[in-house]
mmCIF file with all atom_site columns, C-alpha atoms and ligand atoms in Angstrom:
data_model
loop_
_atom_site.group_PDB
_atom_site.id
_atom_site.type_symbol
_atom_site.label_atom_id
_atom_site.label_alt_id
_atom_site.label_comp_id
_atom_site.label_asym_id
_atom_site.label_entity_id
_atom_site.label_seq_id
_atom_site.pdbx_PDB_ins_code
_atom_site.Cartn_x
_atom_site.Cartn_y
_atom_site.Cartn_z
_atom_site.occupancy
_atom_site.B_iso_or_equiv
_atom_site.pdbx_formal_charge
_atom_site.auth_seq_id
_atom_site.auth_comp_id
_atom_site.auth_asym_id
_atom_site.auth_atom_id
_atom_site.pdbx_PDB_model_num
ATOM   1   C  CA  . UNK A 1 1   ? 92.649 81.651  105.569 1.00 44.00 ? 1   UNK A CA  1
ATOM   2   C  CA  . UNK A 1 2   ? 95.319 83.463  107.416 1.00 47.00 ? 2   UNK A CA  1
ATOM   3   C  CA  . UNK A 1 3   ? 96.100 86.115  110.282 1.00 52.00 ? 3   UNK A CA  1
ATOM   4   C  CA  . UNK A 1 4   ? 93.161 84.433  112.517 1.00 58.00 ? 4   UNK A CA  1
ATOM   5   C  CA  . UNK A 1 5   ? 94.486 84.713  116.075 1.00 71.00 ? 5   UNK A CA  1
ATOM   6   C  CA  . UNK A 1 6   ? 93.210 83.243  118.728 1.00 80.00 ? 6   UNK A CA  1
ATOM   7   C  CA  . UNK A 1 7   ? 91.652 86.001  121.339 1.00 92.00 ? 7   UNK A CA  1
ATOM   8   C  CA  . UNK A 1 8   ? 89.611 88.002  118.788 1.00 98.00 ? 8   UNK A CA  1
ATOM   9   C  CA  . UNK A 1 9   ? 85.597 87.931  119.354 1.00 98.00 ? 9   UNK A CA  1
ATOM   10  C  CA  . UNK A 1 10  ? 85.647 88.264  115.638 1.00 98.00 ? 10  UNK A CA  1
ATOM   11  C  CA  . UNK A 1 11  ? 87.669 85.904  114.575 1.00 98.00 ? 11  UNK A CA  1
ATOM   12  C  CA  . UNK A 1 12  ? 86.171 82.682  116.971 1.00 97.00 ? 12  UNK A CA  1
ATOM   13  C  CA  . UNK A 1 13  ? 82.876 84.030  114.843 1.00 98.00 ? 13  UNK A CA  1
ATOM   14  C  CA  . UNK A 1 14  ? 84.641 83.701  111.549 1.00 98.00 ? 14  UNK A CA  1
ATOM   15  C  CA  . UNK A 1 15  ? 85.550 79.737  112.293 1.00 97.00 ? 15  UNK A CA  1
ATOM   16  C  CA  . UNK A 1 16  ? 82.651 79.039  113.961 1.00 95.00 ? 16  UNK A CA  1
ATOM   17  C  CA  . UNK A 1 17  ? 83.574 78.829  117.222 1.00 96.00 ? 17  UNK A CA  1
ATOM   18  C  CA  . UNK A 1 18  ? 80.912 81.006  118.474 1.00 96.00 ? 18  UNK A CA  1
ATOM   19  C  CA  . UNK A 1 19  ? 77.493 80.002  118.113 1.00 96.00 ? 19  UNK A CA  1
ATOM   20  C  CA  . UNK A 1 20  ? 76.658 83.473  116.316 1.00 98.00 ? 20  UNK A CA  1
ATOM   21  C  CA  . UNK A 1 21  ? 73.885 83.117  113.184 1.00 98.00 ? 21  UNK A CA  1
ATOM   22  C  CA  . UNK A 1 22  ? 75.251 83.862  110.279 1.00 98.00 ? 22  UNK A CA  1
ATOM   23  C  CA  . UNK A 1 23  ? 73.236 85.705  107.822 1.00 98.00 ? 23  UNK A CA  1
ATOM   24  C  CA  . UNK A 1 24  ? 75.703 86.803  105.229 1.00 98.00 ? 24  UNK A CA  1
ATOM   25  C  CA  . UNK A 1 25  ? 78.552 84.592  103.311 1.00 98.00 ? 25  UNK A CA  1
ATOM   26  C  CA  . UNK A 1 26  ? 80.658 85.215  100.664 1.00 98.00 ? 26  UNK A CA  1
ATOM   27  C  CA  . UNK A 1 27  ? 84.442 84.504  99.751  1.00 98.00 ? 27  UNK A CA  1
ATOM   28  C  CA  . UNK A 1 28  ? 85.890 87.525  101.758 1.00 98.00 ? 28  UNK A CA  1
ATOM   29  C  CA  . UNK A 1 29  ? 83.260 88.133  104.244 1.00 98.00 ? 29  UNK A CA  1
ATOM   30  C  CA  . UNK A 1 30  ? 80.436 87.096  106.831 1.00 98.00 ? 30  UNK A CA  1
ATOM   31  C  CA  . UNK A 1 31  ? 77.774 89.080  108.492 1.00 98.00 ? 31  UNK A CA  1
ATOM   32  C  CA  . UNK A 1 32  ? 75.752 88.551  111.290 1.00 98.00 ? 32  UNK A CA  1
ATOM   33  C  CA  . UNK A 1 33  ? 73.528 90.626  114.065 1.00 98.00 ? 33  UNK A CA  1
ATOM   34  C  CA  . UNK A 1 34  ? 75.067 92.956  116.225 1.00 98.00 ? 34  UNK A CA  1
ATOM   35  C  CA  . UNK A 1 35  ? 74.528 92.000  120.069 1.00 98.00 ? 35  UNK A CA  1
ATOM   36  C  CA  . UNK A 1 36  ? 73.204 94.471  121.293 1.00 98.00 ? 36  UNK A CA  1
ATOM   37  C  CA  . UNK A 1 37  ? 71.575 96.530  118.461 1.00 98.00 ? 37  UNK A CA  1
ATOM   38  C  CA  . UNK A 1 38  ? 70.792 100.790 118.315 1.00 98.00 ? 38  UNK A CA  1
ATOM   39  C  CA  . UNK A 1 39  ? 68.584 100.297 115.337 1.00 98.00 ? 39  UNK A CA  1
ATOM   40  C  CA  . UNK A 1 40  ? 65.605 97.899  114.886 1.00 98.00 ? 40  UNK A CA  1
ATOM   41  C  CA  . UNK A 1 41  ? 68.326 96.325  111.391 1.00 98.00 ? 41  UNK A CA  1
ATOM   42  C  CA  . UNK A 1 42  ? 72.103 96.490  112.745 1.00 99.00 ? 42  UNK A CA  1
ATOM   43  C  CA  . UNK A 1 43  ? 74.310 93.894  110.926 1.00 99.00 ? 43  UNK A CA  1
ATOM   44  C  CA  . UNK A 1 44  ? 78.107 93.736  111.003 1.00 99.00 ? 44  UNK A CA  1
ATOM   45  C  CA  . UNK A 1 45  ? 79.508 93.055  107.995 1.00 99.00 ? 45  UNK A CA  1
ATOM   46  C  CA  . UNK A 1 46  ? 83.768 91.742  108.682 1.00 98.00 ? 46  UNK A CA  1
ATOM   47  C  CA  . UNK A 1 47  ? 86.434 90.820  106.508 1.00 98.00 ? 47  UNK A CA  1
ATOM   48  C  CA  . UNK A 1 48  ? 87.345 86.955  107.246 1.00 98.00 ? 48  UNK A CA  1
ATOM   49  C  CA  . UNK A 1 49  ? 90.792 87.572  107.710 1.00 98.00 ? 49  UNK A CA  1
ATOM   50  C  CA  . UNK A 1 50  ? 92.045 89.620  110.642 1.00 98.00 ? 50  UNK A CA  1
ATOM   51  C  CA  . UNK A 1 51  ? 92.433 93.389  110.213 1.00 98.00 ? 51  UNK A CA  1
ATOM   52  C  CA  . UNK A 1 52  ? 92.502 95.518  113.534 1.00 98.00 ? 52  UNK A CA  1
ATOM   53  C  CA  . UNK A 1 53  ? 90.824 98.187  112.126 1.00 98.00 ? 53  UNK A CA  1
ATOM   54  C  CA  . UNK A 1 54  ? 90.505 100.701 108.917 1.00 98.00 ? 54  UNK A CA  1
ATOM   55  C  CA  . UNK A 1 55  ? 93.731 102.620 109.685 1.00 98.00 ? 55  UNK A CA  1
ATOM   56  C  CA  . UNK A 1 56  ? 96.050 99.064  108.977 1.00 98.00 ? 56  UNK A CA  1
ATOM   57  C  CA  . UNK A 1 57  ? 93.807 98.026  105.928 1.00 98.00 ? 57  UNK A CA  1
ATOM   58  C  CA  . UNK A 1 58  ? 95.923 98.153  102.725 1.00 98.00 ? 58  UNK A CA  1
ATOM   59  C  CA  . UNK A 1 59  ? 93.727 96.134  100.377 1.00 98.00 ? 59  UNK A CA  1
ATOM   60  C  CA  . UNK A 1 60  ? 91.424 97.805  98.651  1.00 98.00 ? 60  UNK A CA  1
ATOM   61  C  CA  . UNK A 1 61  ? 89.708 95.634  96.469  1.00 98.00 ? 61  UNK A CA  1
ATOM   62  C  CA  . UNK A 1 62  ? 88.995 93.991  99.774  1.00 98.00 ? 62  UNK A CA  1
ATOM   63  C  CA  . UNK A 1 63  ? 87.607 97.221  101.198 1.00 98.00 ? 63  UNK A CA  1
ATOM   64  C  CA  . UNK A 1 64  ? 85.528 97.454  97.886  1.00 98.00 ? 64  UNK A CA  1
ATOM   65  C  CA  . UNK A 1 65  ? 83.843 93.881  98.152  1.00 98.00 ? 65  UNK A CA  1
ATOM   66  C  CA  . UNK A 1 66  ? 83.085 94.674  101.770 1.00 98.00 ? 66  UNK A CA  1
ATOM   67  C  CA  . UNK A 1 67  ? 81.099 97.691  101.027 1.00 98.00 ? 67  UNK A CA  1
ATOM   68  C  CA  . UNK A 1 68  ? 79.233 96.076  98.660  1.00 98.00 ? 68  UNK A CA  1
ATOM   69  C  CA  . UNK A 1 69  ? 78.725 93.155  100.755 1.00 98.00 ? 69  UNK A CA  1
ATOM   70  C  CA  . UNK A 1 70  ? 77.511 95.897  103.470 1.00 98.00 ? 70  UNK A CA  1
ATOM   71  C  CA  . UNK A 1 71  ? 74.774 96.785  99.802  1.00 98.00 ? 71  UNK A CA  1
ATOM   72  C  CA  . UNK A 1 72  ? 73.919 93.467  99.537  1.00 98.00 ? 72  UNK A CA  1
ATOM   73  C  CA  . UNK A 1 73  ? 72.780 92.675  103.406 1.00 98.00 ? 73  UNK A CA  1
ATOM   74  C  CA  . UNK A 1 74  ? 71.243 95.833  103.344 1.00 98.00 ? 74  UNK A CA  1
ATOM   75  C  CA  . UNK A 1 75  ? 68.837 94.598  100.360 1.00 98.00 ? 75  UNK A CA  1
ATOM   76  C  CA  . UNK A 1 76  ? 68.081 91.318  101.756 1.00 98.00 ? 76  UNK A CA  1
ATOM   77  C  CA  . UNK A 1 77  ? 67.120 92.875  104.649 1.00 98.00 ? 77  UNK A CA  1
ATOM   78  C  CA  . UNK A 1 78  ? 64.590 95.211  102.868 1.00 98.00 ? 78  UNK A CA  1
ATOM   79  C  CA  . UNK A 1 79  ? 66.020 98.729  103.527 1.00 98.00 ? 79  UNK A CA  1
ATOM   80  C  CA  . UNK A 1 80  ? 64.492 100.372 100.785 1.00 98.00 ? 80  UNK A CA  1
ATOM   81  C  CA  . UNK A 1 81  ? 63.829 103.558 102.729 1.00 98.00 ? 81  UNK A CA  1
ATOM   82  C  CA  . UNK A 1 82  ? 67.761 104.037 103.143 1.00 98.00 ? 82  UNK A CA  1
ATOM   83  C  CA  . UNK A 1 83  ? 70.446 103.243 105.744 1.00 98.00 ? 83  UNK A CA  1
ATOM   84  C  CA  . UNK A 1 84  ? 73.811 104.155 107.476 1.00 98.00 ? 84  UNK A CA  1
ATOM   85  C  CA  . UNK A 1 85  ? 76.687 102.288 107.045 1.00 98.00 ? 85  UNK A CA  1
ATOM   86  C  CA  . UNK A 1 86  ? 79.916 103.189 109.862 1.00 98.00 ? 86  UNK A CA  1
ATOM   87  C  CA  . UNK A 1 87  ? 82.931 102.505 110.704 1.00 98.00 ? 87  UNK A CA  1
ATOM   88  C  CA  . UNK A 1 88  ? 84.191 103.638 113.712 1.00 98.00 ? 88  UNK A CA  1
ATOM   89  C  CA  . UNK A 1 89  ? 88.180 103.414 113.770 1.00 98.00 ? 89  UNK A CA  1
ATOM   90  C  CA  . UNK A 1 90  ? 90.315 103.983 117.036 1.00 98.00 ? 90  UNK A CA  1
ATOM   91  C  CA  . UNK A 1 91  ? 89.445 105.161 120.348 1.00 98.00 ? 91  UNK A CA  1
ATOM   92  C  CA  . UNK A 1 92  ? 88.060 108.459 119.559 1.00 98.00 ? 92  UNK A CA  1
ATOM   93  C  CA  . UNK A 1 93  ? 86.399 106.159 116.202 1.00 98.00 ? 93  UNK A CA  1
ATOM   94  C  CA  . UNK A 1 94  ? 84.194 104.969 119.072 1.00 98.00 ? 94  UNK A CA  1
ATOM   95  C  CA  . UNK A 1 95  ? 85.730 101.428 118.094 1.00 98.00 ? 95  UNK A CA  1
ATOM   96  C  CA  . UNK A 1 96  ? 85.494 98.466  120.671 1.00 98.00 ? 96  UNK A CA  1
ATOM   97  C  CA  . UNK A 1 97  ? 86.231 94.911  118.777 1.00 98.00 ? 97  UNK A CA  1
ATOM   98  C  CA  . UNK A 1 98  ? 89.589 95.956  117.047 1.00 98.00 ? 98  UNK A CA  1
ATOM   99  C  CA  . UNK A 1 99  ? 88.899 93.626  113.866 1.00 98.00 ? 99  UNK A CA  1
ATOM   100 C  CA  . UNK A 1 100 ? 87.312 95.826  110.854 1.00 98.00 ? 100 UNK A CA  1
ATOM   101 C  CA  . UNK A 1 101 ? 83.601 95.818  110.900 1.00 98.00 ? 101 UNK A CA  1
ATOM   102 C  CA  . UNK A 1 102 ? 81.566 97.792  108.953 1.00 98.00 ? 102 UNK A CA  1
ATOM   103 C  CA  . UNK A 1 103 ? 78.206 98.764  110.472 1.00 98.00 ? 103 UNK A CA  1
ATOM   104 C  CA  . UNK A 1 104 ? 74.521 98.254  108.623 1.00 99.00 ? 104 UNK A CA  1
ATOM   105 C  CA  . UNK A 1 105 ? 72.129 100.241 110.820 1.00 98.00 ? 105 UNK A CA  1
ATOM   106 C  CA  . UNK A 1 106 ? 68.507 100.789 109.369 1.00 98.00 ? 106 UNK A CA  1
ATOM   107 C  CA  . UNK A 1 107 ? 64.890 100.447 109.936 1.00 98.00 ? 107 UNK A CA  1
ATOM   108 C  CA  . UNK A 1 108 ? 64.451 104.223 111.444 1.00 98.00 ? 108 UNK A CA  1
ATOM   109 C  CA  . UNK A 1 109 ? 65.813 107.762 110.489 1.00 98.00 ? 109 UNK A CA  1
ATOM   110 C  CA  . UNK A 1 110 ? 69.269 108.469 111.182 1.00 98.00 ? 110 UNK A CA  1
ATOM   111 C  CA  . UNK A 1 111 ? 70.144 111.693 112.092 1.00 97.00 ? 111 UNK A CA  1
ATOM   112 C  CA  . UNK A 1 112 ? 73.590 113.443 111.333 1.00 97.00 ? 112 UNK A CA  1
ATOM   113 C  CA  . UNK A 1 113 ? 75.579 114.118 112.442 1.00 96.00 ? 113 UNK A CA  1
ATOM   114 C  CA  . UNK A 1 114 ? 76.259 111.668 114.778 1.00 93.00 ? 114 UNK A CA  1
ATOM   115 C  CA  . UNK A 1 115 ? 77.101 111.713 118.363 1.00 86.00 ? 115 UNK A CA  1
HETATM 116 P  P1  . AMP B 2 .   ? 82.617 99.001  117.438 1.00 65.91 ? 201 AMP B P1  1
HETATM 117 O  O1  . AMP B 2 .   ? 82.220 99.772  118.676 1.00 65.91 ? 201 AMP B O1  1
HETATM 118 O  O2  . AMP B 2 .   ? 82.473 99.786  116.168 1.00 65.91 ? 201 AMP B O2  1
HETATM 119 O  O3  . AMP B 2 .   ? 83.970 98.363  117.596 1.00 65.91 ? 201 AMP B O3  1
HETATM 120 O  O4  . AMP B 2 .   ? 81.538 97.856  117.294 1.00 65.91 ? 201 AMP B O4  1
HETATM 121 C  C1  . AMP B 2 .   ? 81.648 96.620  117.907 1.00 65.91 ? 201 AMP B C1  1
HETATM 122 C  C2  . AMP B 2 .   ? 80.270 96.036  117.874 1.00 65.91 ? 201 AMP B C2  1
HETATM 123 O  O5  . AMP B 2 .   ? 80.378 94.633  118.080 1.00 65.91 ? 201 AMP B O5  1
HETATM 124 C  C3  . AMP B 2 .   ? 79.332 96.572  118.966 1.00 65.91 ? 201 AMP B C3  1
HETATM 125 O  O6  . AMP B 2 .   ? 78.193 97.159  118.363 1.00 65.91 ? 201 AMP B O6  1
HETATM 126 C  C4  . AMP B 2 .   ? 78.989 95.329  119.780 1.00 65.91 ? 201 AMP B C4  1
HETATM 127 O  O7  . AMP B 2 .   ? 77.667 95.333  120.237 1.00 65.91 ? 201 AMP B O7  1
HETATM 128 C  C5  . AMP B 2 .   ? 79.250 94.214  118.778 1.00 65.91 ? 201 AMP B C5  1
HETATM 129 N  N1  . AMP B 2 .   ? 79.590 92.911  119.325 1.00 65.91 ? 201 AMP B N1  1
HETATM 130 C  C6  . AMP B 2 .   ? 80.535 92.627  120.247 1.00 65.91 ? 201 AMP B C6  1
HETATM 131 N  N2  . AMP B 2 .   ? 80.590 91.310  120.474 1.00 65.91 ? 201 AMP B N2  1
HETATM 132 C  C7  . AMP B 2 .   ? 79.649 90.737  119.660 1.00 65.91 ? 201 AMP B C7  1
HETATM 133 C  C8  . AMP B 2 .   ? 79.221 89.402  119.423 1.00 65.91 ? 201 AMP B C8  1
HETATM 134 N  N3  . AMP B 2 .   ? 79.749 88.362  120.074 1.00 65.91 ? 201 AMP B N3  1
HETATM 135 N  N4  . AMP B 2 .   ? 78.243 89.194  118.527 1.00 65.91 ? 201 AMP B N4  1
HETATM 136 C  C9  . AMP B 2 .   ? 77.693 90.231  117.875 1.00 65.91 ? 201 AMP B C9  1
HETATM 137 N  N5  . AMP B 2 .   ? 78.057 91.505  118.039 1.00 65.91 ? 201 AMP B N5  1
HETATM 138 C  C10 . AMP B 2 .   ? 79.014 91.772  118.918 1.00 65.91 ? 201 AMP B C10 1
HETATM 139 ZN ZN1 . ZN  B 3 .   ? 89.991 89.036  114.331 1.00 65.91 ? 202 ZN  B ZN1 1
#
């Protein structure tokens, strides 16, 4: 595993170093609760290795397995009934943690568009 550095939230989650609860693994990716949650389901689903955000990601086949990875925490967690997944990029993106997330947000109607 490479590009980890040191001072990204993110990344301390990614080794461990954070006691977060990890509810999704695979080979590229882990997902776990958001902290402080605007839907009753709202996962983050990030890439293990460090990308600041959408607009440096070059690898699309990683890009790929993370959107399905976003499909397949969205079924475990039993959102039949739909859901929205987001990624906000940048300062006007809305984006906070500058390591690529991608949101899972379900378990109630979500209007569009958004704020
Ligand atoms: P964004 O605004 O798209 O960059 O989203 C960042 C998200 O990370 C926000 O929804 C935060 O609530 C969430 N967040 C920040 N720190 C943590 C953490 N330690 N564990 C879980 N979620 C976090
Ligand atoms: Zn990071």
């Amino acid at each position: 595993m490479n590009s980890l550095t040191t001072d990204c939230i993110f990344c301390k989650i990614v080794k461990k170093e954070l006691p977060t609860k990890i509810i999704f693994e695979n080979d590229i990716c882990v997902a776990f609760n958001d902290i402080k949650p605007v839907s009753p389901t709202h996962i983050l689903v990030i890439p293990k290795v460090h990308i600041k955000s959408l607009w440096e990601a070059t690898d699309g086949e990683l890009l790929g397995k993370l959107l399905l990875a976003a499909k397949e925490v969205a079924k475990q967690n039993n959102l039949n009934e739909g859901f929205r997944t987001v990624i906000n990029t940048g300062d006007n993106g809305g984006q906070t943690v500058y390591h690529l997330h991608l949101h899972v947000l379900g378990g109630r109607f979500h209007k569009w568009p958004p704020g």
